PDB file of C-alpha atoms in Angstrom:
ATOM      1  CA  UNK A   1     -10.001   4.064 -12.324  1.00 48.00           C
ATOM      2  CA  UNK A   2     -10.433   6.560  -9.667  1.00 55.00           C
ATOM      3  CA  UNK A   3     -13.502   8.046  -9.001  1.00 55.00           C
ATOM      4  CA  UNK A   4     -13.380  11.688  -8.473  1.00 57.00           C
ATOM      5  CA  UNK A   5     -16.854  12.904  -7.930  1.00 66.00           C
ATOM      6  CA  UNK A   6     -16.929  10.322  -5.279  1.00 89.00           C
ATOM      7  CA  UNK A   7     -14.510  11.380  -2.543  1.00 93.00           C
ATOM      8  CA  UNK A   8     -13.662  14.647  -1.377  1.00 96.00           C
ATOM      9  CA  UNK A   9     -11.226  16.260   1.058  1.00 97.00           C
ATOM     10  CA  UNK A  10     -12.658  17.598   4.161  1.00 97.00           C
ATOM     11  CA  UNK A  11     -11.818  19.089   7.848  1.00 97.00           C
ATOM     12  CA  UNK A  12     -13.985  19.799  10.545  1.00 95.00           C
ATOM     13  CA  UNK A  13     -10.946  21.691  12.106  1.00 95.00           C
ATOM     14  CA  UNK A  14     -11.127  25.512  11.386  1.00 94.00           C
ATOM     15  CA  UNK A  15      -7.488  25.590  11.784  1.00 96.00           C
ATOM     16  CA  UNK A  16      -6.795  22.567   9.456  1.00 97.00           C
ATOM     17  CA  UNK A  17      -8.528  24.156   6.482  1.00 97.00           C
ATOM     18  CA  UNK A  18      -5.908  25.690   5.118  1.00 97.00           C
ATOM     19  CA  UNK A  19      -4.234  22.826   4.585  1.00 97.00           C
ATOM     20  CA  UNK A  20      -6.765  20.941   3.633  1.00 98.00           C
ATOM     21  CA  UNK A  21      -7.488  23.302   0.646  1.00 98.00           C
ATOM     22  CA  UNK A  22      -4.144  22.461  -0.531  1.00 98.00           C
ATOM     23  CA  UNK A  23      -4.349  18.764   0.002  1.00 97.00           C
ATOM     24  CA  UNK A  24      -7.375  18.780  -2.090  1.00 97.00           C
ATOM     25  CA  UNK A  25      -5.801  21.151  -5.022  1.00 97.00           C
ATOM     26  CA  UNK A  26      -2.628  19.120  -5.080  1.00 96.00           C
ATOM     27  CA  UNK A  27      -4.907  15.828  -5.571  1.00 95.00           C
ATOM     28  CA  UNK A  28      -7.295  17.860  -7.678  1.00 95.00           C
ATOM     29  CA  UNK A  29     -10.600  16.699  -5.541  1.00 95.00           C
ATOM     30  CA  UNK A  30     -13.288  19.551  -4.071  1.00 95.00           C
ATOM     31  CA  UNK A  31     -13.104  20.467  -0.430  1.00 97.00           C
ATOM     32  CA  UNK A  32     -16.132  20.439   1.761  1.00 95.00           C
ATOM     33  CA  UNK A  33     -15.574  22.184   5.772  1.00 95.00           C
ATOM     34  CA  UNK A  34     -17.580  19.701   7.495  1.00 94.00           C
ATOM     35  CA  UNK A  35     -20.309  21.357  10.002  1.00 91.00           C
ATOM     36  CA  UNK A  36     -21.969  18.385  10.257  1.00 90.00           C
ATOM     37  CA  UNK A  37     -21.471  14.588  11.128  1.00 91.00           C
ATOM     38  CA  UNK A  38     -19.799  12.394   8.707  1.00 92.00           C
ATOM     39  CA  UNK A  39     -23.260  10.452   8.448  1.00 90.00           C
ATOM     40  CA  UNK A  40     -25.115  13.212   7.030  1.00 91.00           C
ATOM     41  CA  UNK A  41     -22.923  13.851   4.495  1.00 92.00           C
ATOM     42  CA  UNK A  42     -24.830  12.323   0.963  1.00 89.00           C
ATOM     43  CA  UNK A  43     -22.509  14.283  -2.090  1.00 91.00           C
ATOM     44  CA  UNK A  44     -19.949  11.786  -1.610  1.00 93.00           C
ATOM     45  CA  UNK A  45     -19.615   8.639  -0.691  1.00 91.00           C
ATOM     46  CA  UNK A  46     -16.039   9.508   0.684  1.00 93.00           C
ATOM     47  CA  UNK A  47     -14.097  11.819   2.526  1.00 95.00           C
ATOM     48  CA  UNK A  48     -10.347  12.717   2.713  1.00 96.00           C
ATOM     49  CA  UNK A  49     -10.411  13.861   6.531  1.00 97.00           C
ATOM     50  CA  UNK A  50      -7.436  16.074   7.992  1.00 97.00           C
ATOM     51  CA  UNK A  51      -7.721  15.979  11.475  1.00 96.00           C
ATOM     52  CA  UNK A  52      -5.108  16.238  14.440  1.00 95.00           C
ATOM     53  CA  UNK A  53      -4.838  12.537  14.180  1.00 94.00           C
ATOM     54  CA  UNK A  54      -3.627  12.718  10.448  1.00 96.00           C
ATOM     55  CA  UNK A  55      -5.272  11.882   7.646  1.00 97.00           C
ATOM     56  CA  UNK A  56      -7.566   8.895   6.868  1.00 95.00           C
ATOM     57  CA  UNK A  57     -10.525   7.883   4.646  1.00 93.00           C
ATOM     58  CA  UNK A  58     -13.610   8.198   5.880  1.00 93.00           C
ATOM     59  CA  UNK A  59     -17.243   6.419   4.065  1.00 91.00           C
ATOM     60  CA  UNK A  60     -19.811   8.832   4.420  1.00 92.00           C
ATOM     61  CA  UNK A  61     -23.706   8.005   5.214  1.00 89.00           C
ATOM     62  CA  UNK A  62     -25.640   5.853   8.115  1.00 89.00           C
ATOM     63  CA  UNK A  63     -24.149   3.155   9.720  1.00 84.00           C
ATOM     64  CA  UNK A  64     -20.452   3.511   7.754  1.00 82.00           C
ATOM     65  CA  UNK A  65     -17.132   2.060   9.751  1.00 84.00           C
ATOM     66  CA  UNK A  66     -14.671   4.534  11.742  1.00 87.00           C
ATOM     67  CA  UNK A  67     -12.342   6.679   9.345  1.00 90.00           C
ATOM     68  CA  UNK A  68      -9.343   4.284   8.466  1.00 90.00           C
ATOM     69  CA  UNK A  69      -5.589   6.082   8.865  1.00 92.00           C
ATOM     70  CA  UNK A  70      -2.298   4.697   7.949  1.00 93.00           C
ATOM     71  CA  UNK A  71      -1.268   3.102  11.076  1.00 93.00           C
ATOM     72  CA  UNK A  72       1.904   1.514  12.057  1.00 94.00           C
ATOM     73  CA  UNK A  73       2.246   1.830  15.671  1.00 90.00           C
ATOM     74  CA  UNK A  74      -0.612   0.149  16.700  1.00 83.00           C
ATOM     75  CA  UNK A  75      -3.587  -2.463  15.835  1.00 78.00           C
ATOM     76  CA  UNK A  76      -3.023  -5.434  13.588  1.00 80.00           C
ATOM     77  CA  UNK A  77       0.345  -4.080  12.243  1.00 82.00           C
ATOM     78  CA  UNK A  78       2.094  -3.315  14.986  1.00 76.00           C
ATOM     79  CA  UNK A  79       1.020  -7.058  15.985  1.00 71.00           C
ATOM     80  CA  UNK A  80       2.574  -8.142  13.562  1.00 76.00           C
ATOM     81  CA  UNK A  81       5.565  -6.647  13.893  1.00 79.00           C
ATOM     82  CA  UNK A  82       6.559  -8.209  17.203  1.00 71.00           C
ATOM     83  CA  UNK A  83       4.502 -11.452  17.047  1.00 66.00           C
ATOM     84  CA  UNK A  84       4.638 -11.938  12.892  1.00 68.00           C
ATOM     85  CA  UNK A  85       6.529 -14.990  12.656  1.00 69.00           C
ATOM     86  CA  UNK A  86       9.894 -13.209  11.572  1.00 78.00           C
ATOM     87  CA  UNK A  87      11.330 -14.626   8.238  1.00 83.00           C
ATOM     88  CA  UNK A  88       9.537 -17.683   8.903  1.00 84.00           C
ATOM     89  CA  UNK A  89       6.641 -15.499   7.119  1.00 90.00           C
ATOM     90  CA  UNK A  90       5.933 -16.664   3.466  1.00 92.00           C
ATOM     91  CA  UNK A  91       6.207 -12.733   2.225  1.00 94.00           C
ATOM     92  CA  UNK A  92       9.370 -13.215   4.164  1.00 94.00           C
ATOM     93  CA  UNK A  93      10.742 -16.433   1.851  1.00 95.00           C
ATOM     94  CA  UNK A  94       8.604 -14.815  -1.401  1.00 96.00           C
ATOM     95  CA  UNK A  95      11.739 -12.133  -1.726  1.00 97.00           C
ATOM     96  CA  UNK A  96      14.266 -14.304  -0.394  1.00 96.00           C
ATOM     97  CA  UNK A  97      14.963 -13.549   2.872  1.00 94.00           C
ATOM     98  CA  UNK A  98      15.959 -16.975   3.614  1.00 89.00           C
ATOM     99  CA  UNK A  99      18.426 -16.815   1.768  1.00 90.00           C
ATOM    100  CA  UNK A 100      19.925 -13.467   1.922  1.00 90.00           C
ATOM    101  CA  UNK A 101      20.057 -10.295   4.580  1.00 89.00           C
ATOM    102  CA  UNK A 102      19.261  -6.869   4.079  1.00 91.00           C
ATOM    103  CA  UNK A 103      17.436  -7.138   0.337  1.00 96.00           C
ATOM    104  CA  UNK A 104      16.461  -3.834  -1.200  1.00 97.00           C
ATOM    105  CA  UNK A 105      13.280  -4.556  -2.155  1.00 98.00           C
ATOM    106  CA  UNK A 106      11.109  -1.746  -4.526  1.00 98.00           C
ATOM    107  CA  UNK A 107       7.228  -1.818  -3.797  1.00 98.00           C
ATOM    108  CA  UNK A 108       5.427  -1.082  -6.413  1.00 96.00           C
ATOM    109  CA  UNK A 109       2.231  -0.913  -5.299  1.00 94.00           C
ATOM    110  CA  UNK A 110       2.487   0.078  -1.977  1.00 94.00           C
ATOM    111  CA  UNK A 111      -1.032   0.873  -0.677  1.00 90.00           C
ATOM    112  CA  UNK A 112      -1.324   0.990   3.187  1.00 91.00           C
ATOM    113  CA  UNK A 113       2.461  -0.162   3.617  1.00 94.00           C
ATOM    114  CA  UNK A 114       1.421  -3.132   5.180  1.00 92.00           C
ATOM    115  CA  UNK A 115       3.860  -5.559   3.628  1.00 94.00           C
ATOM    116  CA  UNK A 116       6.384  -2.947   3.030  1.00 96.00           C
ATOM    117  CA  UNK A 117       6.564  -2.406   6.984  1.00 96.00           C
ATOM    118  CA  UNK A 118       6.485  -6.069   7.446  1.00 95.00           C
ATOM    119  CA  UNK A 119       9.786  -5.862   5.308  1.00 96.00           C
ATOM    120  CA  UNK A 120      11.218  -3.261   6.803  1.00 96.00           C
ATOM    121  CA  UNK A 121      10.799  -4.735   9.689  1.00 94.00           C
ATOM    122  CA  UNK A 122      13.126  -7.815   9.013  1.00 94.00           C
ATOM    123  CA  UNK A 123      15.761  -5.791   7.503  1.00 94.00           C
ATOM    124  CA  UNK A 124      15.274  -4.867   4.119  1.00 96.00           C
ATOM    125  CA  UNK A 125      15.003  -1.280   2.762  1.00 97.00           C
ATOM    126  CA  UNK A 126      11.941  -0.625   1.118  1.00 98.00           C
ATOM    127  CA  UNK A 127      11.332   1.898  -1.353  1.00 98.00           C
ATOM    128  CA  UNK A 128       7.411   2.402  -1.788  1.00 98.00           C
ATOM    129  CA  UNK A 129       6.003   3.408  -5.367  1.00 96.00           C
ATOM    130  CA  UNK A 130       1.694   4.908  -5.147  1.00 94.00           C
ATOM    131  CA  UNK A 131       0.238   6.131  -7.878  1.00 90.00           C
ATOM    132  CA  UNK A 132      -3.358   6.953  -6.302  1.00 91.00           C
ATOM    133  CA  UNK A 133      -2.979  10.110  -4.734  1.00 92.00           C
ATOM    134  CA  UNK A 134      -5.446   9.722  -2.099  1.00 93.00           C
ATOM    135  CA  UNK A 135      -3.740   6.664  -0.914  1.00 93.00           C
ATOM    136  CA  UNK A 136      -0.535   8.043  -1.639  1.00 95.00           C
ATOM    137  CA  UNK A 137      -1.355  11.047   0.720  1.00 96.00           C
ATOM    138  CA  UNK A 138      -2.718   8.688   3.370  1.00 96.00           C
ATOM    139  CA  UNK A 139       0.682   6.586   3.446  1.00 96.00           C
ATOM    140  CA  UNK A 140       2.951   9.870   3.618  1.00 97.00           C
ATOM    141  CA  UNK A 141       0.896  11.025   6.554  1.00 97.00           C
ATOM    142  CA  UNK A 142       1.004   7.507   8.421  1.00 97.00           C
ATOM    143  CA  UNK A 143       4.866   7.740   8.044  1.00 97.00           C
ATOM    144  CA  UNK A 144       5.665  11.014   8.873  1.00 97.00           C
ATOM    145  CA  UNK A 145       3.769  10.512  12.109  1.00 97.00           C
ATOM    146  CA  UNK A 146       5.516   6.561  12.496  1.00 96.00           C
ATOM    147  CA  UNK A 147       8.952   8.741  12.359  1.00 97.00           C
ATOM    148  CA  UNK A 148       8.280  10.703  15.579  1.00 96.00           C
ATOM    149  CA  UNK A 149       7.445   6.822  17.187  1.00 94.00           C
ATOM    150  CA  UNK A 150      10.212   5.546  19.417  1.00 92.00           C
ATOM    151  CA  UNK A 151       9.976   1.885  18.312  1.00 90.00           C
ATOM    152  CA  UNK A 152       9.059   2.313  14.589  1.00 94.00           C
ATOM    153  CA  UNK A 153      10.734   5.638  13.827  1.00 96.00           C
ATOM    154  CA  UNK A 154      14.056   3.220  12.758  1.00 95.00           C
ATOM    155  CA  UNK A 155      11.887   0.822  10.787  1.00 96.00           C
ATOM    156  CA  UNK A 156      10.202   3.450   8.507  1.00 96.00           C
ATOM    157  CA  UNK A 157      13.167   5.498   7.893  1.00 97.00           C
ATOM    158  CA  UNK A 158      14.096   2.342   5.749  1.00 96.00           C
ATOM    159  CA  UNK A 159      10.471   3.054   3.723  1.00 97.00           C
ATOM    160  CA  UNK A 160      11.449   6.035   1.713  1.00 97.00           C
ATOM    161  CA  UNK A 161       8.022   6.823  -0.569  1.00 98.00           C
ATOM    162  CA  UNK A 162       9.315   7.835  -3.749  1.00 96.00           C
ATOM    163  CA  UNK A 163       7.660  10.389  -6.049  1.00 93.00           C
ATOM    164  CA  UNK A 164       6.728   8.916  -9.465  1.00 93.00           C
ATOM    165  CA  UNK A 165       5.528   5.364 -10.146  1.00 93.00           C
ATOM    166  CA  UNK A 166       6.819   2.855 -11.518  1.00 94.00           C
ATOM    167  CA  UNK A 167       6.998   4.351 -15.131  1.00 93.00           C
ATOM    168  CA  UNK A 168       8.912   6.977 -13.396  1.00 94.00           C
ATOM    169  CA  UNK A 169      12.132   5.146 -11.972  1.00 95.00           C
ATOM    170  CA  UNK A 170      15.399   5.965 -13.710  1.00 92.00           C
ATOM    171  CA  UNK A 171      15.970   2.698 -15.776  1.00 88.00           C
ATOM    172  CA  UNK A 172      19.741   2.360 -14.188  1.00 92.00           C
ATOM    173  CA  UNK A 173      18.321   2.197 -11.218  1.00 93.00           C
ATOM    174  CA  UNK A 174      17.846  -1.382  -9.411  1.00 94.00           C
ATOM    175  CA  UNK A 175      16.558  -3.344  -7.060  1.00 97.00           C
ATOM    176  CA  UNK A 176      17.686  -6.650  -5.340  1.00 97.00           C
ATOM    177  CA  UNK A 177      13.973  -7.648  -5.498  1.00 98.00           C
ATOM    178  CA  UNK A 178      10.641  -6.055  -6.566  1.00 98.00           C
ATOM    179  CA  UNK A 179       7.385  -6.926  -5.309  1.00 98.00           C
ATOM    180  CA  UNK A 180       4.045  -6.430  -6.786  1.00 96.00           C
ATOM    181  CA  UNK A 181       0.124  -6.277  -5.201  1.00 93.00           C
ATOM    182  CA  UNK A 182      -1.589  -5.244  -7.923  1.00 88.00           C
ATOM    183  CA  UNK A 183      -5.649  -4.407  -7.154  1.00 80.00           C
ATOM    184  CA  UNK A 184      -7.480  -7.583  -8.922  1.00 71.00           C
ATOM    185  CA  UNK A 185     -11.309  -8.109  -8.407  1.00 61.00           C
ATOM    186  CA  UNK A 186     -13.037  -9.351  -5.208  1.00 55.00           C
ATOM    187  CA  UNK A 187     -15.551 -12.067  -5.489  1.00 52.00           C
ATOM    188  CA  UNK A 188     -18.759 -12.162  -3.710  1.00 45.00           C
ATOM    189  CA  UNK A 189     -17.080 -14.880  -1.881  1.00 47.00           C
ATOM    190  CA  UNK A 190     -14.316 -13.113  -0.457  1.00 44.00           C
ATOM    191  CA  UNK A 191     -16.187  -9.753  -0.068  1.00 41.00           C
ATOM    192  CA  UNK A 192     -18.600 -10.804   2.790  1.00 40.00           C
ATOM    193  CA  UNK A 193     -15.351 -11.308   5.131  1.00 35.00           C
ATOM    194  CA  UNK A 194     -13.304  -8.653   3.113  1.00 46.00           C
ATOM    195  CA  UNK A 195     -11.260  -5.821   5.523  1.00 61.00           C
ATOM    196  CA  UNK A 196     -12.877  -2.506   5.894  1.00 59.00           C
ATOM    197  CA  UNK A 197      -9.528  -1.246   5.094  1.00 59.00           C
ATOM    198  CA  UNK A 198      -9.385  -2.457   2.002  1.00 64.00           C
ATOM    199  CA  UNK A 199     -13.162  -1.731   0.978  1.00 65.00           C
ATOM    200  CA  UNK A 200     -12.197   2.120  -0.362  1.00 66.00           C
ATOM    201  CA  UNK A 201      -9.538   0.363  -2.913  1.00 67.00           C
ATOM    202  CA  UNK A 202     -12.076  -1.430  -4.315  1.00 71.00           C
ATOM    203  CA  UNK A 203     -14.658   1.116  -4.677  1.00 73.00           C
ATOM    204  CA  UNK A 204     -12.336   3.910  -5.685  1.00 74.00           C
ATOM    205  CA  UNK A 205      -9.551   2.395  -7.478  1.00 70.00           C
ATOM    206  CA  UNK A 206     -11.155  -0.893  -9.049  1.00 62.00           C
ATOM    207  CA  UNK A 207      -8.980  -2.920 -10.569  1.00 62.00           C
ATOM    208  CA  UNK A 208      -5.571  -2.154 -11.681  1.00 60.00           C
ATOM    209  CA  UNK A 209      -6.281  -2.016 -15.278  1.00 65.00           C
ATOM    210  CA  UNK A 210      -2.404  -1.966 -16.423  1.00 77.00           C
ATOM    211  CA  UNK A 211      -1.337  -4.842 -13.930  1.00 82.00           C
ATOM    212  CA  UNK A 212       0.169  -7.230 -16.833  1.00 86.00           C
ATOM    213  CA  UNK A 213       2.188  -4.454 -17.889  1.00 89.00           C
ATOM    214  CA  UNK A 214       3.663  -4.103 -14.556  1.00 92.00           C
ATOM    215  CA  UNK A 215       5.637  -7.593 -14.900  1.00 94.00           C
ATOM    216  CA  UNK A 216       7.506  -6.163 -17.605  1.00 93.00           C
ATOM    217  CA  UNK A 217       8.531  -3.141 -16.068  1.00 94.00           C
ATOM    218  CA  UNK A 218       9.105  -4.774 -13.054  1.00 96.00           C
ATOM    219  CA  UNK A 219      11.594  -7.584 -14.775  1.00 96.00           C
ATOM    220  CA  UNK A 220      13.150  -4.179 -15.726  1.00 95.00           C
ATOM    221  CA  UNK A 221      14.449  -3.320 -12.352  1.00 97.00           C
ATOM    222  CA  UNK A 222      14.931  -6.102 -10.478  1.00 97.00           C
ATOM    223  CA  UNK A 223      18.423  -7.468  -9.923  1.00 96.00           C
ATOM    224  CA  UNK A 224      17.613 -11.070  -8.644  1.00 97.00           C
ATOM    225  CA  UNK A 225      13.616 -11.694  -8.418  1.00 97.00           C
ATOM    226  CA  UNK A 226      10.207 -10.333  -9.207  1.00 98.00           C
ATOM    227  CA  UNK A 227       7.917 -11.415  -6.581  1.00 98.00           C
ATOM    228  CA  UNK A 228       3.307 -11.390  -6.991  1.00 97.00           C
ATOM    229  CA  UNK A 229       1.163 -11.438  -4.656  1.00 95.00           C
ATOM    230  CA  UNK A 230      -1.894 -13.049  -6.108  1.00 93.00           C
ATOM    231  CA  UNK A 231      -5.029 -14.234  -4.896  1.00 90.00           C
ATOM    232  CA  UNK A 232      -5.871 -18.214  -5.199  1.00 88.00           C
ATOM    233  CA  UNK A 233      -6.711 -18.320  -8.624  1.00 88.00           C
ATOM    234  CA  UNK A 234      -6.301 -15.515  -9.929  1.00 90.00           C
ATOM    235  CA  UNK A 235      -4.606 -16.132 -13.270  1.00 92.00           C
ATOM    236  CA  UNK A 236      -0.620 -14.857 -13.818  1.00 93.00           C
ATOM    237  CA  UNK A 237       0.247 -11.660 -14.960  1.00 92.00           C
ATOM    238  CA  UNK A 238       0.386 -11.174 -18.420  1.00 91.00           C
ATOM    239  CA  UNK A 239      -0.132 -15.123 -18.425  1.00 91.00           C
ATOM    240  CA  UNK A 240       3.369 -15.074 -17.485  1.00 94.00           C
ATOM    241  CA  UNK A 241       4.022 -18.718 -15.593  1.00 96.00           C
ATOM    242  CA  UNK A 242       6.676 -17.849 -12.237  1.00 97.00           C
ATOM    243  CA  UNK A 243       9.983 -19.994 -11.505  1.00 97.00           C
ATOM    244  CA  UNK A 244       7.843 -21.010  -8.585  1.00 96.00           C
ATOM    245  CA  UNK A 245       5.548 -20.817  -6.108  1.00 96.00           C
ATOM    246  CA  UNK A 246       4.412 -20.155  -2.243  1.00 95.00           C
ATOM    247  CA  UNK A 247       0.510 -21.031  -1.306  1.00 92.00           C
ATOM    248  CA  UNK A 248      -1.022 -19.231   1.414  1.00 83.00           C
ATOM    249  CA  UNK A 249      -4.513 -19.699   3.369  1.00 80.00           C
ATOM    250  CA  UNK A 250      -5.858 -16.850   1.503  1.00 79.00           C
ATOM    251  CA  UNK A 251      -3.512 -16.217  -1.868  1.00 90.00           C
ATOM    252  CA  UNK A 252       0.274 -16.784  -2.867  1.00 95.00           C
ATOM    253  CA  UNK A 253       3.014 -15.710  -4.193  1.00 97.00           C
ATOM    254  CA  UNK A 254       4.145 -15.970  -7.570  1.00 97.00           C
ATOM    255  CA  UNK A 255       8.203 -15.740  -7.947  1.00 98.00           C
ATOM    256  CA  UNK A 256      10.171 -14.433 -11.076  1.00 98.00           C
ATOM    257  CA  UNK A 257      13.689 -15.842 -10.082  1.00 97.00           C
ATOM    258  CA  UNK A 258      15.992 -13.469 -12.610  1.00 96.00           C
ATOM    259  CA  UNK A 259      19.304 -14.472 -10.873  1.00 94.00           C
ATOM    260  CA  UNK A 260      20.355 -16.409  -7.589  1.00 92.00           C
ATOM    261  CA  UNK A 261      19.901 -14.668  -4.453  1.00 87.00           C
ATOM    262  CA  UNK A 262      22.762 -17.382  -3.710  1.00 80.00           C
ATOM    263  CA  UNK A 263      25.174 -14.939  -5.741  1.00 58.00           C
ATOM    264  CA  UNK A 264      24.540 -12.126  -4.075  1.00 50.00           C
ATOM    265  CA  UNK A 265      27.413 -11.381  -2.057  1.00 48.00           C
ATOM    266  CA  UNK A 266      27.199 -11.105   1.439  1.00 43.00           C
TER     267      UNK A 266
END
């Protein structure tokens, strides 16, 4: 569940505040006009910051990490998009891409847009579903300013971000394949090592509370598969065993096979 009396919307740019007033109404969080350093900031422990760069998530107090912005033109993502492995990548065979060419492919639980992108990238279209607004806000923002990128802008024109969640989506509508992340708990193991990028999901968001029910409403609007990403051992959604399985380094996939990609036409 999101925490609201711990993040707030903030600009340290006079001629941002404007908008940044109506960022925060339209997510219903306070607005603070920074005059100070992020560091010195103590009533929240995180900040929605609008700045010329775009917006990006910010941990307030001594010694935090850089603001984090939705990035897909450079850094680790844009790595991955030209050195990634292609569909030779196991997200890649997780929604069939082995089999099949230009899958349209409904995520769920979009996030950053990490794995969306990656899919995007090899030729599906990607329709993103996020239900926090924060993160939500943070995506739209990191795609508007990927569109205005010469080697991305085609990619993330594929990545429309809907408007609703799940729950939302007209039932007649379908997807080829749907792919779920849901949030599930990090272990002290894991959070040592954990990303700094994904350290505000888990202290804002938690855990995603109604993840079992996603399966169902997931089965709902796929055409030909369901694919789960998982971590190793986390248990299956609503203790639902998959068709099959792909094991990762870190986590896997679980796969709901509905229908043969094999009779999808081409």
């Amino acid at each position: 569940m999101l925490l609201l009396n711990s993040i707030a919307v903030a600009t340290a740019d006079r001629f941002l505040e404007s908008e940044s007033r109506l960022l925060a109404q339209s997510l219903n969080l306070a607005f603070i006009s920074l005059r100070e350093p992020i560091k010195f900031v103590s009533q929240y422990d995180y900040l929605l910051l609008k700045t010329p760069d775009g917006v990006a998530i910010a941990k307030t107090g001594k010694g935090a990490p850089k603001p984090v912005y939705v990035d897909f033109t450079s850094g680790t993502v844009d790595h991955r998009r030209r050195f990634g492995g292609g569909k030779g990548q196991d997200i890649a065979k997780a929604v069939g891409l082995n089999k099949r060419s230009n899958l349209s492919v409904l995520d769920a639980t979009a996030g950053l847009g990490r794995d969306a992108f990656v899919l995007a990238c090899l030729g599906c279209s990607v329709s993103l579903c996020e239900r926090v607004g924060f993160v939500r806000a943070m995506l739209q923002d990191g795609l508007y300013r990927a569109s205005f990128h010469h080697e991305v802008a085609e990619i993330v024109a594929k990545m429309p971000l809907l408007d609703t969640d799940i729950t939302g989506i007209d039932p007649s509508v379908t997807f080829d394949v749907v792919y779920l992340d849901p949030m599930y708990p990090h272990t002290d193991k894991s959070s040592a090592a954990a990303k700094k990028e994904m350290a505000f999901f888990r202290d804002l968001v938690g855990k995603d509370l109604d993840a079992d029910d996603l399966l169902h409403q997931a089965m709902q609007l796929a055409e030909y598969r369901v694919v789960v990403k998982r971590p190793k051992g986390a248990p299956f959604l609503n203790d639902s065993e998959p068709t099959y399985q792909l094991e990762g380094k870190s986590g896997r996939f679980d796969i709901y096979v509905l229908k043969s990609l094999d009779s999808l036409s081409a």
